[in-house]
Short mmCIF file of C-alpha atoms and ligand atoms in Angstrom, two decimals:
data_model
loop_
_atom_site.label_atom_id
_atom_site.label_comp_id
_atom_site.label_asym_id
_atom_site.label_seq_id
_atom_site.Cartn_x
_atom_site.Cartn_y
_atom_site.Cartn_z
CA UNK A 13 0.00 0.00 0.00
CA UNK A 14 2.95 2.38 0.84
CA UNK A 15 4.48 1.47 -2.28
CA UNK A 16 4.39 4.20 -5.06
CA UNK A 17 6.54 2.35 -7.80
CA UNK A 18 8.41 -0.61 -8.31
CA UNK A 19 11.32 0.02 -11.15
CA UNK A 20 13.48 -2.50 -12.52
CA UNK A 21 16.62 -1.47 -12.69
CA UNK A 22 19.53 -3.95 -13.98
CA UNK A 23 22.11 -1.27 -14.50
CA UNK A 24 24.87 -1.85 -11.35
CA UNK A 25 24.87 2.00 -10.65
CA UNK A 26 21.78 2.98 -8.83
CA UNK A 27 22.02 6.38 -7.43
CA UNK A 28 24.14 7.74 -10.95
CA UNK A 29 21.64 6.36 -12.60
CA UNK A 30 19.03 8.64 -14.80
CA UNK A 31 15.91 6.50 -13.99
CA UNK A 32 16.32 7.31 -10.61
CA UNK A 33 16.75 10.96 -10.95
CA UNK A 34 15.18 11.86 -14.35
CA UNK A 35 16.24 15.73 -14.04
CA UNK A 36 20.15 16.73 -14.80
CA UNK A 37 21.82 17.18 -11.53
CA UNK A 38 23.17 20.36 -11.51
CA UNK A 39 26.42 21.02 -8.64
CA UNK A 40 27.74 24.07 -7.15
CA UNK A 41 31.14 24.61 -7.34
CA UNK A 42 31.39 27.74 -4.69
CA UNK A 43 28.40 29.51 -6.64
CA UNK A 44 29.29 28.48 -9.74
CA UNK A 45 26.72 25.96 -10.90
CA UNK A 46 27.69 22.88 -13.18
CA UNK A 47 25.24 21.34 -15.24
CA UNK A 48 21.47 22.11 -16.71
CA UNK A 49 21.69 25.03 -18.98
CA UNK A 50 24.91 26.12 -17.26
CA UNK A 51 28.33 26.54 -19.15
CA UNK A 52 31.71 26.08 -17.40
CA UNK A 53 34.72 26.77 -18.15
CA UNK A 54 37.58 25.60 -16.40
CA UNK A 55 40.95 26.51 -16.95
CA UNK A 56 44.48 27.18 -16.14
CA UNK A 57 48.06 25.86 -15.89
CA UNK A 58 48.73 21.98 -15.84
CA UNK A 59 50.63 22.41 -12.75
CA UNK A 60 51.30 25.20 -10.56
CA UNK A 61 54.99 26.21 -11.02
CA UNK A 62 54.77 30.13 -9.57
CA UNK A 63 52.34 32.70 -7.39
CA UNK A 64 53.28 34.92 -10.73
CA UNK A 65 52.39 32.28 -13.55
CA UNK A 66 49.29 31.32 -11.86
CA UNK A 67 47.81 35.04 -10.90
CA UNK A 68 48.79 35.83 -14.31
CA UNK A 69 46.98 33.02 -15.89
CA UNK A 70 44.00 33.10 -13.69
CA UNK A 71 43.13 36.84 -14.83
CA UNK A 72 44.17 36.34 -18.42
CA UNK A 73 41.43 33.22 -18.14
CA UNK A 74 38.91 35.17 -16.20
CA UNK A 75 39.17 38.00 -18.97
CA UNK A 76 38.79 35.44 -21.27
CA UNK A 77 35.31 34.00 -19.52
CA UNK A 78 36.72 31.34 -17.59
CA UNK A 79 34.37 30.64 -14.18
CA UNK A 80 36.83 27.93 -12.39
CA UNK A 81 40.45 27.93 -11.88
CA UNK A 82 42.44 25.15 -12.56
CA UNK A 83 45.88 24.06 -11.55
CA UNK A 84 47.50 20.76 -10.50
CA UNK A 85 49.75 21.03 -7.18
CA UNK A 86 49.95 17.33 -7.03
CA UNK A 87 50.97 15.25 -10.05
CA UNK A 88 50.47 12.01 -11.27
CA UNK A 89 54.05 11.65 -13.52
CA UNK A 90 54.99 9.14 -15.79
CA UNK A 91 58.48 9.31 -14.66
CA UNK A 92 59.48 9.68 -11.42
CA UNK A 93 62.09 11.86 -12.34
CA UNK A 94 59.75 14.62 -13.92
CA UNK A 95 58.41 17.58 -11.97
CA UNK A 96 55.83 16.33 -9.34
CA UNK A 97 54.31 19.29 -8.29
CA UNK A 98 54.83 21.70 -5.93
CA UNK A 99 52.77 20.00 -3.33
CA UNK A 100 50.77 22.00 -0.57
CA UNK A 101 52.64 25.23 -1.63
CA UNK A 102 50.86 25.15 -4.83
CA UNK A 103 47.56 24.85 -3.00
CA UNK A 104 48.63 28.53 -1.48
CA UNK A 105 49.07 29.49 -4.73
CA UNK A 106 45.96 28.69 -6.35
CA UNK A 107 44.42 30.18 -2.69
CA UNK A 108 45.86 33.42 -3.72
CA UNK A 109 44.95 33.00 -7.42
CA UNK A 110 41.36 32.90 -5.51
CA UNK A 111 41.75 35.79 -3.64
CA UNK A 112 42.91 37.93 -6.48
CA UNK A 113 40.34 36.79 -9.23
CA UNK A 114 37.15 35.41 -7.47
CA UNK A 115 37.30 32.22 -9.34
CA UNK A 116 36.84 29.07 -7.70
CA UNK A 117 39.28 26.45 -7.72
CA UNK A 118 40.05 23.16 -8.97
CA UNK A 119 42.77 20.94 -8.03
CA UNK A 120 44.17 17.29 -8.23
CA UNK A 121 43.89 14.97 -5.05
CA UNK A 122 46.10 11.96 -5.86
CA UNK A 123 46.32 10.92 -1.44
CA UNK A 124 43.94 11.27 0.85
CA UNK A 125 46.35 11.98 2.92
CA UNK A 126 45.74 15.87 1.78
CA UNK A 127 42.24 15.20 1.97
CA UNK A 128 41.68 17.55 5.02
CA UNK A 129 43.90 20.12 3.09
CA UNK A 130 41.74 19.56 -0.28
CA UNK A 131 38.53 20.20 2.51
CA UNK A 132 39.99 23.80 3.71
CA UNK A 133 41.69 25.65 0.62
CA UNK A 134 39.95 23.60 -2.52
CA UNK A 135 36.56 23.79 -4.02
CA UNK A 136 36.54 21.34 -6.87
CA UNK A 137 38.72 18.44 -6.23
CA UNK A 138 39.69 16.57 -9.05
CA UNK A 139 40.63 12.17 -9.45
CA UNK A 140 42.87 12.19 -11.80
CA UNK A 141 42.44 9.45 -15.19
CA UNK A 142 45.26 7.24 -13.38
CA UNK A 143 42.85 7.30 -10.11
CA UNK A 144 39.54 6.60 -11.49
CA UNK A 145 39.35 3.00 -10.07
CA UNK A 146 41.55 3.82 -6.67
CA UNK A 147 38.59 2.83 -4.73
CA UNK A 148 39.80 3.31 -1.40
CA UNK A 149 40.43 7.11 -2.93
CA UNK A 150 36.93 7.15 -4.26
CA UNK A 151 35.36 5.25 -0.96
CA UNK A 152 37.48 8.48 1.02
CA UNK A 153 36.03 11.63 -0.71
CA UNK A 154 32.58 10.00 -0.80
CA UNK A 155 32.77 10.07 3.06
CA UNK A 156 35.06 12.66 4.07
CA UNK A 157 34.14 15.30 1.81
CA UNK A 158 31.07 17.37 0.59
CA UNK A 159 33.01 19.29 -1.82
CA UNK A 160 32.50 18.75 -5.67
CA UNK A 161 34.49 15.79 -6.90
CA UNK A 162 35.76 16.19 -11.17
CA UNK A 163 36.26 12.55 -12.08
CA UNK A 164 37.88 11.73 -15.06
CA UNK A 165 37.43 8.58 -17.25
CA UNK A 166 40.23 6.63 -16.68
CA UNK A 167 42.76 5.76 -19.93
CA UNK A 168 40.90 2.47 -20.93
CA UNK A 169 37.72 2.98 -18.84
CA UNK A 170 34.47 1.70 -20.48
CA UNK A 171 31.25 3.88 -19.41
CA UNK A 172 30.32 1.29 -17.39
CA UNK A 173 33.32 1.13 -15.04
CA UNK A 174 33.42 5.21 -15.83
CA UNK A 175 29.88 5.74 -14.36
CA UNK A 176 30.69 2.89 -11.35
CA UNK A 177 33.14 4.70 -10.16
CA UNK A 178 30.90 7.97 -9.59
CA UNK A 179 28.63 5.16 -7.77
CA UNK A 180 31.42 4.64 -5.30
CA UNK A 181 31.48 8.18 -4.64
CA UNK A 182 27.96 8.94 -4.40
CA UNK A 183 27.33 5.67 -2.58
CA UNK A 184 29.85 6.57 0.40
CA UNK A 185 27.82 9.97 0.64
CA UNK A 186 28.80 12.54 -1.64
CA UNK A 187 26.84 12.70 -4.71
CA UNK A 188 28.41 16.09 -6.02
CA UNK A 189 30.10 14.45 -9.14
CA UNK A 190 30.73 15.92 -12.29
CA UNK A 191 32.09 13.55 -15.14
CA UNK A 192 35.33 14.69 -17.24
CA UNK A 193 36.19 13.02 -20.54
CA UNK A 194 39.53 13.60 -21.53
CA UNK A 195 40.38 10.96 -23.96
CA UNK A 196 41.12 7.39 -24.36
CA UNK A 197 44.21 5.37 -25.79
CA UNK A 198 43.46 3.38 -28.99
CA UNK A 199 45.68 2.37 -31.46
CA UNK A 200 46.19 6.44 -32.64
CA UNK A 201 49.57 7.54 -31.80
CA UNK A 202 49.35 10.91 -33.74
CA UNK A 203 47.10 12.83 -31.10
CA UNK A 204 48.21 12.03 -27.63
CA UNK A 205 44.94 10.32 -26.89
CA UNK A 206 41.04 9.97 -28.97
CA UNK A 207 38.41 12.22 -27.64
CA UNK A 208 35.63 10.08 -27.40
CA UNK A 209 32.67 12.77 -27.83
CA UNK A 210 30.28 9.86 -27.50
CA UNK A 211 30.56 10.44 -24.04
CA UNK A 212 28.73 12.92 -24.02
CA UNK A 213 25.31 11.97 -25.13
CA UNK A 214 25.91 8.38 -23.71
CA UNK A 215 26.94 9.56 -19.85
CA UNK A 216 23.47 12.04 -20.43
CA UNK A 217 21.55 9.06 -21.34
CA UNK A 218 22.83 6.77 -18.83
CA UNK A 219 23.14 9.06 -16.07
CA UNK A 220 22.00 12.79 -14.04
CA UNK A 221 25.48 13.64 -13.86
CA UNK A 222 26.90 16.87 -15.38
CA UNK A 223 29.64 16.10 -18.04
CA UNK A 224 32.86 18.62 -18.63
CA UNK A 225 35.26 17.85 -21.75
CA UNK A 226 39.12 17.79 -21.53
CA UNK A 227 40.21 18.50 -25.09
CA UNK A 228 43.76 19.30 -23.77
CA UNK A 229 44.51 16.22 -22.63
CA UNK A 230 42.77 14.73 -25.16
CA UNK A 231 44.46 16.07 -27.92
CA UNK A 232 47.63 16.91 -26.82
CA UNK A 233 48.30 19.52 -29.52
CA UNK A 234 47.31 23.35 -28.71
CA UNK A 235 45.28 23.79 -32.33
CA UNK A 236 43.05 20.53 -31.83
CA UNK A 237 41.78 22.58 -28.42
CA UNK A 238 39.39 25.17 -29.68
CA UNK A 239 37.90 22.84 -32.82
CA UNK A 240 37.18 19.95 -30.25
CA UNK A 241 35.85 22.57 -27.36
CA UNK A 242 32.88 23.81 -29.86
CA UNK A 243 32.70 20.60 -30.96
CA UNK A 244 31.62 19.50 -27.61
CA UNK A 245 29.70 22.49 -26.61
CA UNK A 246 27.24 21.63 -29.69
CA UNK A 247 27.39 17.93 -28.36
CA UNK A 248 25.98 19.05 -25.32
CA UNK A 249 28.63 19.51 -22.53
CA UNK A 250 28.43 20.67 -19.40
CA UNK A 251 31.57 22.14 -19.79
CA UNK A 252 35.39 22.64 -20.74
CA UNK A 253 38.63 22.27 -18.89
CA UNK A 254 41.39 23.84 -20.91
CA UNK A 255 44.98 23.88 -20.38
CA UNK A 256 46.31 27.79 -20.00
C1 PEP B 15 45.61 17.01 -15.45
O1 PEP B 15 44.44 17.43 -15.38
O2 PEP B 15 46.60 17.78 -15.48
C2 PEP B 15 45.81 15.56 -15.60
C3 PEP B 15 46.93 14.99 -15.18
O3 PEP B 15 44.77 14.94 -16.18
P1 PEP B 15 44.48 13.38 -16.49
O4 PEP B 15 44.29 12.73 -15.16
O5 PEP B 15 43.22 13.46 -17.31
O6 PEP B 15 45.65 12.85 -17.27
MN1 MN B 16 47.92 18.34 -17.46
#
């Protein structure tokens, strides 16, 4: 008698899933909302190498319409020997970058070690393509954080394991998840990875969540950036993270 509807549901995600939340979720990123008719446009330096590089970028973006700053403080390398980051310094940068521009900002978590940090001084906190199925990262900032998490699609992810790894998020308690796709390795060696702008429609169909495209990392050549970004924007993104 209490029962309103019974659905049957085979997909493995539940709470990602569209049939259980037929309207687009749409998540605040410190006032800046992601997803319905909403554009964003997140950009900024790969890494954060300087207080002067990233102020400088952050207001040459902002004049440019950016809404969310970007920069990584923590990164995931190839080679151990490359540049990792400049750690919890960098987070003071982008801080700064904040205070002088008024754009929120988005960095990488790679430990949740940092997660407290991430808590205080971040307000989109990105898992990284290498991440994607770290689920004791994912199980963490489901539970220990409210804040907005940007999850990319891991290197070879299918949609499937794409979209379950949202689940894990939203399923330890945060369900503030925005979806990144920023390119998958096929047997093209020309572009650094394939943009797979089928993501778009399919994550849409499948699930509530918004959807931002990486063309940067897609591409991995400055002139496929802007072709690609209006490429997605008529494919129906949520919205863009460029590379500054
Ligand atoms: C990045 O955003 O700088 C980055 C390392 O991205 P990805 O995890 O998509 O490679
Ligand atoms: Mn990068």
């Amino acid at each position: 008698e209490c029962v309103e509807k019974v659905m049957k549901v085979s997909e493995p995600y539940k709470l990602a899933n569209r049939a259980f939340h037929p309207d687009d979720t749409i998540v605040d990123v410190d006032g800046v909302k992601v997803g319905g008719e909403n554009l964003a446009l997140i950009a900024g330096p790969c890494s954060v190498e300087s207080k002067e590089q990233v102020i400088e970028i952050a207001k040459a973006a902002k004049a440019a319409g950016a809404n969310i700053l970007r920069g990584g403080a923590f990164k995931p390398r190839t080679s151990p020997y490359a540049f990792q980051g400049m750690g919890s310094s960098g987070l003071d940068i982008l801080v700064a970058a904040k205070e002088a521009t008024g754009l929120p900002i988005c960095s990488e978590l790679m430990d949740v070690q940092y997660l407290d940090e991430f808590n205080e001084k971040v307000d989109l906190i990105q898992i990284g393509a290498r991440n994607m199925q770290n689920f004791d990262l994912l199980k963490k900032v489901g539970a220990g954080t409210k804040k907005p998490i940007l999850l990319k699609r891991g290197l070879s992810a299918t949609f499937e394991e794409w979209i379950m790894s949202a689940e894990y998020i939203m399923a330890n308690g945060n369900p503030n998840v925005i979806l990144c796709e920023r390119g998958i390795r096929t047997f093209e060696t020309y572009t650094r990875n394939t943009l797979d702008l089928q993501a778009i429609p399919v994550v849409k169909k499948l699930t509530h969540l918004p959807i931002v495209i990486d063309p940067s990392h897609a591409g991995g050549k400055w002139w496929l950036v802007e072709p690609m970004a209006k490429a997605s924007v008529a494919g129906g993104a949520d919205g863009l993270m460029i590379e500054v």
